[in-house]
Coordinates of C-alpha atoms and ligand atoms in Angstrom, one line a residue:
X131 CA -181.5 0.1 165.7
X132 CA -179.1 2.5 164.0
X133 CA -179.0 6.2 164.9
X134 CA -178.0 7.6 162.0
X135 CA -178.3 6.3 158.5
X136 CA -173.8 6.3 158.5
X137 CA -174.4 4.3 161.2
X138 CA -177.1 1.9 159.5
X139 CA -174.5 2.4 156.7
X140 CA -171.7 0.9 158.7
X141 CA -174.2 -1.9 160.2
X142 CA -175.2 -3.2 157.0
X143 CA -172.1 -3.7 155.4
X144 CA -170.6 -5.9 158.6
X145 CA -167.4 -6.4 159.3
X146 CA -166.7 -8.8 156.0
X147 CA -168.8 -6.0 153.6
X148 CA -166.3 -3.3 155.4
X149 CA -163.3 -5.3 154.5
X150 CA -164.6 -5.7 151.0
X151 CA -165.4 -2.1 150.3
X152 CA -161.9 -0.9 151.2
X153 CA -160.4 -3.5 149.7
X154 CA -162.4 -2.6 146.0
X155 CA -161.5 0.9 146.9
X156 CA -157.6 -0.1 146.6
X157 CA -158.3 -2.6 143.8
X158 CA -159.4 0.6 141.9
X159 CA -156.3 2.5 143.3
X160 CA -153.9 -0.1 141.6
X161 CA -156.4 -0.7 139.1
X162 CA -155.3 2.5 137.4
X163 CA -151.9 2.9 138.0
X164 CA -151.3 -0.9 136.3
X165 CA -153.2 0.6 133.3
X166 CA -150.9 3.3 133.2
X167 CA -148.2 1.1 133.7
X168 CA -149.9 -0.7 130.9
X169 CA -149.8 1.8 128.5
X170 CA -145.9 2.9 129.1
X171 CA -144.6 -1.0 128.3
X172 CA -147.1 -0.9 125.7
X173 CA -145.1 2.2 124.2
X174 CA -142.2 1.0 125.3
X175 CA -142.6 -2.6 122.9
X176 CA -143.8 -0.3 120.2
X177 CA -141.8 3.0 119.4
X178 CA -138.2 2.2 121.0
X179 CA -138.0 -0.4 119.2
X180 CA -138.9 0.5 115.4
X181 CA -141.9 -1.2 115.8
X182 CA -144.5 1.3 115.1
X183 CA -142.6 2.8 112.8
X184 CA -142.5 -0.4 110.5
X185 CA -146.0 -0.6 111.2
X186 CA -146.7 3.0 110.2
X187 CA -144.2 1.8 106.7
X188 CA -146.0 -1.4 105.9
X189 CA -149.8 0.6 106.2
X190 CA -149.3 3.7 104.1
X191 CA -149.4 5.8 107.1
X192 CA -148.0 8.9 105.3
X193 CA -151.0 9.1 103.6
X194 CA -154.2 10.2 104.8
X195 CA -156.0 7.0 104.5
X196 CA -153.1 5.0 105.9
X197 CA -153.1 7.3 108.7
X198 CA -156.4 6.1 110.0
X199 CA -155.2 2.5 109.3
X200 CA -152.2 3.2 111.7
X201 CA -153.9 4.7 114.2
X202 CA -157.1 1.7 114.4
X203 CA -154.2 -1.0 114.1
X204 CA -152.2 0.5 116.9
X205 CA -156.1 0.9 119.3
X206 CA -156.8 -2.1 118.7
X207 CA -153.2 -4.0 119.3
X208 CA -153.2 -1.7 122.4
X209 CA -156.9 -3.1 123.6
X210 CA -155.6 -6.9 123.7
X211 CA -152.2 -5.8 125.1
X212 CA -154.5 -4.0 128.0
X213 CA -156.7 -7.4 128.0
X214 CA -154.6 -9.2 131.2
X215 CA -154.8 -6.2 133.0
X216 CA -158.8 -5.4 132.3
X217 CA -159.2 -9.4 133.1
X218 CA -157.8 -8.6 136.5
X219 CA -159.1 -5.8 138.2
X220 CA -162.2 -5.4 136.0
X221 CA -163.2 -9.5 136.1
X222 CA -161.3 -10.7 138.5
X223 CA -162.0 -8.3 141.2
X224 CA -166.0 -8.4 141.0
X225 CA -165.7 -12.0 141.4
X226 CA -163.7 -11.3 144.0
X227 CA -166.1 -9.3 145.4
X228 CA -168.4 -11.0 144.6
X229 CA -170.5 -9.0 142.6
X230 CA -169.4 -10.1 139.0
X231 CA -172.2 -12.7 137.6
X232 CA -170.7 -12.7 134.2
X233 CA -169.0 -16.0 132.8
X234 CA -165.5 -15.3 131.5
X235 CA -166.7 -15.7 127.9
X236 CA -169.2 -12.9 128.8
X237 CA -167.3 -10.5 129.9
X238 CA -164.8 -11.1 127.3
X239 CA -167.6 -10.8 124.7
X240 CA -168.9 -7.1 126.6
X241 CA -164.7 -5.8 126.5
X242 CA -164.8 -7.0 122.9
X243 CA -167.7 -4.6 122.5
X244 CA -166.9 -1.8 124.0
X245 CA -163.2 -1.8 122.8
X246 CA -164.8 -2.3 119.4
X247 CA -167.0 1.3 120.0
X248 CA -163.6 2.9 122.0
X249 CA -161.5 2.0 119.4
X250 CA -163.8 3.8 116.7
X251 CA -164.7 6.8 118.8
X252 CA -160.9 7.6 119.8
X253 CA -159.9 5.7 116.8
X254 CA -161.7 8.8 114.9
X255 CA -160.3 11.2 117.2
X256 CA -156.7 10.6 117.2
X257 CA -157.2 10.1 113.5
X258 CA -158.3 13.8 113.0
X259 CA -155.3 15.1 115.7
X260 CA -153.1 13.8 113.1
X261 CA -154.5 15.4 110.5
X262 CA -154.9 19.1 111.8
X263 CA -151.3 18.5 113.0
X264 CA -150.1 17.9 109.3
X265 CA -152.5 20.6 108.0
X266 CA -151.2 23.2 110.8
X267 CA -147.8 22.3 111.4
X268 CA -147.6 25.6 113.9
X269 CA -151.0 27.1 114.3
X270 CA -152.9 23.9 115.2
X271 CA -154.2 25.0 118.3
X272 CA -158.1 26.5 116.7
X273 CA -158.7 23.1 115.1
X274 CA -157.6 20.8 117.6
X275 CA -160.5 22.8 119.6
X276 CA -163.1 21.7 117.6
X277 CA -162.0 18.3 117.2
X278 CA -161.9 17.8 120.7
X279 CA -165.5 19.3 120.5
X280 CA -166.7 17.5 118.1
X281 CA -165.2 14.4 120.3
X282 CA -166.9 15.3 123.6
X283 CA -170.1 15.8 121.6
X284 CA -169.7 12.1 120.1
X285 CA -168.9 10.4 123.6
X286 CA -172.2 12.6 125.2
X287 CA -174.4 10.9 122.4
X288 CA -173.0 7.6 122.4
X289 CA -173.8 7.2 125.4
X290 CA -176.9 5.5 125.9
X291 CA -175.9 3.7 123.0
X292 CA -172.9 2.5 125.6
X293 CA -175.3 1.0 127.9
X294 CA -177.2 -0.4 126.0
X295 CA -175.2 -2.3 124.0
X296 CA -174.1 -3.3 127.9
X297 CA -178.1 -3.9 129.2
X298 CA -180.9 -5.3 127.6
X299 CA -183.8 -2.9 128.3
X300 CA -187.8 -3.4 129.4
X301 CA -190.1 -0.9 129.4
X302 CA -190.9 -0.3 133.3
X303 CA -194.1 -3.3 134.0
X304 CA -195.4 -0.4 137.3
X305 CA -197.3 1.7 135.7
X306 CA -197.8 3.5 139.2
X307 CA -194.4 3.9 139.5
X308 CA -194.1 5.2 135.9
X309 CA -196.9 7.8 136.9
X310 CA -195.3 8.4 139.9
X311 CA -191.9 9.6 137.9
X312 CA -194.1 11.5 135.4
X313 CA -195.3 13.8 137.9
X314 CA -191.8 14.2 139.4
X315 CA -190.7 15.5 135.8
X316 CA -193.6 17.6 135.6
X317 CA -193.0 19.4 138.7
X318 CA -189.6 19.9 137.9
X319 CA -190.0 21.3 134.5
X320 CA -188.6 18.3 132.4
X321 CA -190.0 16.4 129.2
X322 CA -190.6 12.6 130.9
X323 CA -189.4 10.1 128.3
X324 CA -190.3 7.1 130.3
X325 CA -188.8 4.1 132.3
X326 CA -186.5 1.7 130.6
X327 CA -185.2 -1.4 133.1
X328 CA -182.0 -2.2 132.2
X329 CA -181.4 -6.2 133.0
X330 CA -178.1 -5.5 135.2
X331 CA -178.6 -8.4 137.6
X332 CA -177.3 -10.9 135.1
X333 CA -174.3 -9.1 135.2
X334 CA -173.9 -7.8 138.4
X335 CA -175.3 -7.5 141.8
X336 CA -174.4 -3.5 141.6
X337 CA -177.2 -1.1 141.3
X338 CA -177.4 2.3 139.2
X339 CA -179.6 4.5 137.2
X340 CA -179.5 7.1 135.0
X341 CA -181.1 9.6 132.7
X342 CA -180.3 9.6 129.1
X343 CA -181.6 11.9 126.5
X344 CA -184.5 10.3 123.9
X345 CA -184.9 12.6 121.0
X346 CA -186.0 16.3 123.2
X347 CA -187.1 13.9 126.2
X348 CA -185.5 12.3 128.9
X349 CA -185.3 9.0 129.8
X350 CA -184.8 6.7 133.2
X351 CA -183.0 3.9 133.0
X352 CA -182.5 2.1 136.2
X353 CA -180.8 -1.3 137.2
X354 CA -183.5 -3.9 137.9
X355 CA -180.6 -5.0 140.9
X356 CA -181.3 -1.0 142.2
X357 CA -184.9 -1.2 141.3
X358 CA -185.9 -4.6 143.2
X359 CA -184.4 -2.9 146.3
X360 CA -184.9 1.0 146.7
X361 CA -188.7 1.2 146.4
X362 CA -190.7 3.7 144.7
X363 CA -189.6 6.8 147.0
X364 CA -185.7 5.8 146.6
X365 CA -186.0 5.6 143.0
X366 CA -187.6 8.9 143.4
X367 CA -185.1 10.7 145.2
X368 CA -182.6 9.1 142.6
X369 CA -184.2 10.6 139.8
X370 CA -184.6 13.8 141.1
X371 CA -180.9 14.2 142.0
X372 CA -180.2 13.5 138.2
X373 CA -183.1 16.1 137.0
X374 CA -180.8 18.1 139.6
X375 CA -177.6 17.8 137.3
X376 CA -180.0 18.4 134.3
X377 CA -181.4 21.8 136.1
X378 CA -178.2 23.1 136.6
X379 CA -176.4 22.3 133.5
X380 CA -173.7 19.9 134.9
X381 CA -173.4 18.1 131.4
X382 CA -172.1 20.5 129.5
X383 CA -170.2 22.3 132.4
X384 CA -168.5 18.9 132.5
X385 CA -168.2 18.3 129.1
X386 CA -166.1 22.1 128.5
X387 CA -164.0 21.1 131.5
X388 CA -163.5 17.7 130.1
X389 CA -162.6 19.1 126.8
X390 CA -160.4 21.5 128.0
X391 CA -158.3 19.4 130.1
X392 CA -158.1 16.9 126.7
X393 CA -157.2 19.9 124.7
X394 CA -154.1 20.8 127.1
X395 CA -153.0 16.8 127.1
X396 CA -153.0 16.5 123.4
X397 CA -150.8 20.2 123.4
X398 CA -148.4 18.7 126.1
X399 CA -148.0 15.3 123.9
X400 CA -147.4 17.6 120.9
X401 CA -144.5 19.1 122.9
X402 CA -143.3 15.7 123.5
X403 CA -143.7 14.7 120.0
X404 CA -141.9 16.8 118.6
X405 CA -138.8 16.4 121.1
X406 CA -138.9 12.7 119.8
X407 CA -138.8 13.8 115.8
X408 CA -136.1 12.3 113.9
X409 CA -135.9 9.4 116.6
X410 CA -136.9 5.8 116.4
X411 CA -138.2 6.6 112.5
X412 CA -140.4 8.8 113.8
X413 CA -141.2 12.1 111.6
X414 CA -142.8 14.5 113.9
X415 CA -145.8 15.5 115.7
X416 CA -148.0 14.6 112.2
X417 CA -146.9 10.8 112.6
X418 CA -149.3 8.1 113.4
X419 CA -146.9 5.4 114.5
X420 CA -146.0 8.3 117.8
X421 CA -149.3 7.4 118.9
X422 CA -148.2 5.0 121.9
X423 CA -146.7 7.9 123.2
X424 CA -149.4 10.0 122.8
X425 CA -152.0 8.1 124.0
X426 CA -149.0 7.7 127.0
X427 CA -148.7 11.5 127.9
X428 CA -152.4 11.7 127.3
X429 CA -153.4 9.3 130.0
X430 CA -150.5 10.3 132.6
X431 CA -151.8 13.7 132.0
X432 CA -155.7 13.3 132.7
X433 CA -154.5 11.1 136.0
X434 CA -153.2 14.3 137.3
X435 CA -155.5 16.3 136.1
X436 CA -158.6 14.4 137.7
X437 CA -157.9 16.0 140.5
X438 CA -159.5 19.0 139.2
X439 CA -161.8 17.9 137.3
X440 CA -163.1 15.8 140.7
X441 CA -163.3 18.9 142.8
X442 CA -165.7 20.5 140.0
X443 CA -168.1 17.0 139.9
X444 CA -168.2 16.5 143.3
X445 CA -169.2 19.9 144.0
X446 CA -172.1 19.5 141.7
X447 CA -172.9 16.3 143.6
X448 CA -173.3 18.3 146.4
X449 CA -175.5 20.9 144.4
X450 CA -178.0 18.0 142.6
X451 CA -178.3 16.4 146.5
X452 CA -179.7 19.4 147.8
X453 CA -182.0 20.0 144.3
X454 CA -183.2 16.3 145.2
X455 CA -184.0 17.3 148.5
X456 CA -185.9 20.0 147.9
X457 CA -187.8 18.3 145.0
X458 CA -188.9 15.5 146.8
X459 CA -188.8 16.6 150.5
X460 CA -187.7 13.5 151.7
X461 CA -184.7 13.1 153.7
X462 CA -186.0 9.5 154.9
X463 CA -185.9 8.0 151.8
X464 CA -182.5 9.9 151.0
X465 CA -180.5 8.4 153.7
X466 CA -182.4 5.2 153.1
X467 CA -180.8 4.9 149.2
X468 CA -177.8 5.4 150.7
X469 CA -177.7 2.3 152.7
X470 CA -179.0 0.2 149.9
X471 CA -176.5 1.8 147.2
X472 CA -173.5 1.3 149.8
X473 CA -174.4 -2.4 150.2
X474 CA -175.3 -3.5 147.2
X475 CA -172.0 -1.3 145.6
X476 CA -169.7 -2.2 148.4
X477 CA -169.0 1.0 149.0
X478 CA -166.5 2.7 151.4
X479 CA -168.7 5.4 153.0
X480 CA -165.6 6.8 154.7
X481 CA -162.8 6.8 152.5
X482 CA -159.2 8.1 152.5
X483 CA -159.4 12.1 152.1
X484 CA -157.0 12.0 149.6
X485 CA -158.2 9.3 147.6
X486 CA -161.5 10.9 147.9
X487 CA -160.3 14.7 146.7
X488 CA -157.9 12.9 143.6
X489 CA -159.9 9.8 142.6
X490 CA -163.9 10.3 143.4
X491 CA -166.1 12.3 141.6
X492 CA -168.6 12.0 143.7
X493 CA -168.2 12.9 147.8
X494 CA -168.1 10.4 149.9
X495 CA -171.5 8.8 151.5
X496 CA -170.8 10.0 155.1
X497 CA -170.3 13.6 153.5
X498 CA -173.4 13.4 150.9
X499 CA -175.3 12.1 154.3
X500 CA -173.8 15.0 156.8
X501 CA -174.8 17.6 153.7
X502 CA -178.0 16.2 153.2
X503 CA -179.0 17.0 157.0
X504 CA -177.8 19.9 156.9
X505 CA -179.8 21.3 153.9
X506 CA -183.0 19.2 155.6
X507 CA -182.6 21.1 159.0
X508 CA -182.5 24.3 157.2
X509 CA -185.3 24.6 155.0
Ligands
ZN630 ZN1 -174.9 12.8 140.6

């Protein structure tokens, strides 16, 4: 019998689950750096050689409407040039692992989809840079704001549109467990929305949940992988640490520091873009066909940038652990979610520091654990 739940944690997972969860953990490493990597030859095909430029010439992309043309050609021919790479270490690697259930013709159908809703969201977005950059030549910074606002506001609301257009979803059949949650919500001061079961397991063997906002209500939708396995007191303690990050705001903390850290990319690719006027065809900062490059210092930028971002989630990991805690009182079936989320996600629960502090935005599970007793020994 384990000790400690790190130690259960560590037990569970065996030697092969070990091997596996450190080797995902590097998969993920490479996996974003190829994509990077991806996104330079992609520029590279595309502006150097005249390419976009022609491109931006055969759409009409001086004009307003041609703009957008530009821009959803150039998403969309930037999606399939990405496809080998998402194949890889998205597909590839959860059969690997072997966590993937989809068929190939699945999965290619769900990156269809969701390249499909990308490519109109940032479509929109890059869209609209392009216009405040040919409306404000000099003072662009104010409206590039609230485009970026009104871009964060769009990717918070699409998103339980995202997963479901991933998931089917069921009403939750327990109707205990339902009333269990209810009163959960209740004494935490929230509006419950109900229990959706999103039908994960035909996908994947990886368990999640989250809460997602239904009209001025919220709603729990949970993996039936997560929910077949965690029991009514794990789900529990996973819903409260979500009410947690609804009690303290951490959406739209996260949102403003998203925004912000967009708003700086977009102003460091203007810089670039307008070093690379009067090259390649290209006419300036206000020219659809530089959006390779943009999209380019964009990406390269946020990479660094996570860093800081990551140090502000993880910290409001910490924050909604200890709200969870206190909500539910129950350290038990705490350390117990751990052990089922590290299995059934292959997770390292001891990772690198530094990929930890750069790459994770949430702490690692032998920290989360080591905080959790911490905040159960003194209260
Ligand atoms: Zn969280």
């Amino acid at each position: 019998m384990a000790e400690t739940a790190l130690q259960e944690i560590y037990e569970t997972l065996g030697k092969e689950g070990l091997r596996k969860a450190r080797w995902q953990e590097k998969m993920r490493i490479w996996g974003m750096l190829a994509q990077i990597a991806g996104m330079a030859l992609f520029a590279l095909v595309m502006v150097p050689t005249g390419w976009a430029a022609a491109l931006r010439d055969a759409l009409g992309g001086g004009t307003t409407f041609g703009a957008l043309l530009v821009v959803l050609v150039l998403m969309a021919l930037q999606s399939l040039f990405a496809l080998p790479l998402a194949w890889y270490f998205d597909y590839r690697v959860e059969r690997l692992l072997g966590t993937g259930r989809q068929t190939l013709a699945g999965w290619l159908l769900d990156y269809l989809k969701q390249g499909l809703i990308n490519v109109v969201i940032f479509g929109l977005f890059f869209w609209a840079v392009y216009l405040v950059f040919r409306a404000w030549p000099t003072a662009w910074l104010p409206a590039l704001v609230g485009v970026v606002a009104l871009l964060v506001l769009a990717l918070y609301l699409a998103q339980p549109l995202m997963v479901r257009a991933q998931f089917k979803a069921e009403p939750l059949a327990d109707e205990e467990l339902s009333a269990r949650l209810a009163r959960l919500f209740e004494k935490a001061g929230f509006a419950f929305g109900g229990v959706g079961v999103l039908r994960a397991g035909e996908k994947t063997s990886k368990g999640n949940a989250m809460l997602v906002p239904r009209g001025s209500r919220l709603e729990v939708l949970v993996f039936d992988t997560l929910l077949e396995e965690i029991g009514p007191e794990g789900l529990e303690v996973v819903v409260a640490h979500e009410l947690g990050h609804r009690a303290h705001k951490d959406w739209p903390a996260m949102l403003a520091l998203f925004g912000l850290l967009f708003v700086v990319g977009i102003a460091l690719a203007h810089a670039v873009l307008a070093g690379l006027t009067g090259r390649w065809g290209l006419s300036g900062p206000g020219d659809p066909a530089t959006l390779p490059v943009l999209m380019l210092v964009l990406n390269l930028w946020m990479l660094v940038a996570q860093a800081a971002m990551n140090a502000f989630l993880r910290s409001r990991e910490y924050a909604a652990d200890r709200y969870a805690l206190e909500l539910t009182g129950n350290l038990e079936a705490f350390e117990h979610t751990f052990v089922t989320l590290a299995r059934q996600n292959l997770a390292d629960p001891e990772p690198p520091q530094w990929v930890e502090s750069w790459l994770h935005d949430h702490p690692s599970i032998a920290r989360r654990l080591e905080a959790a007793r911490r905040v159960a020994r003194s209260s």
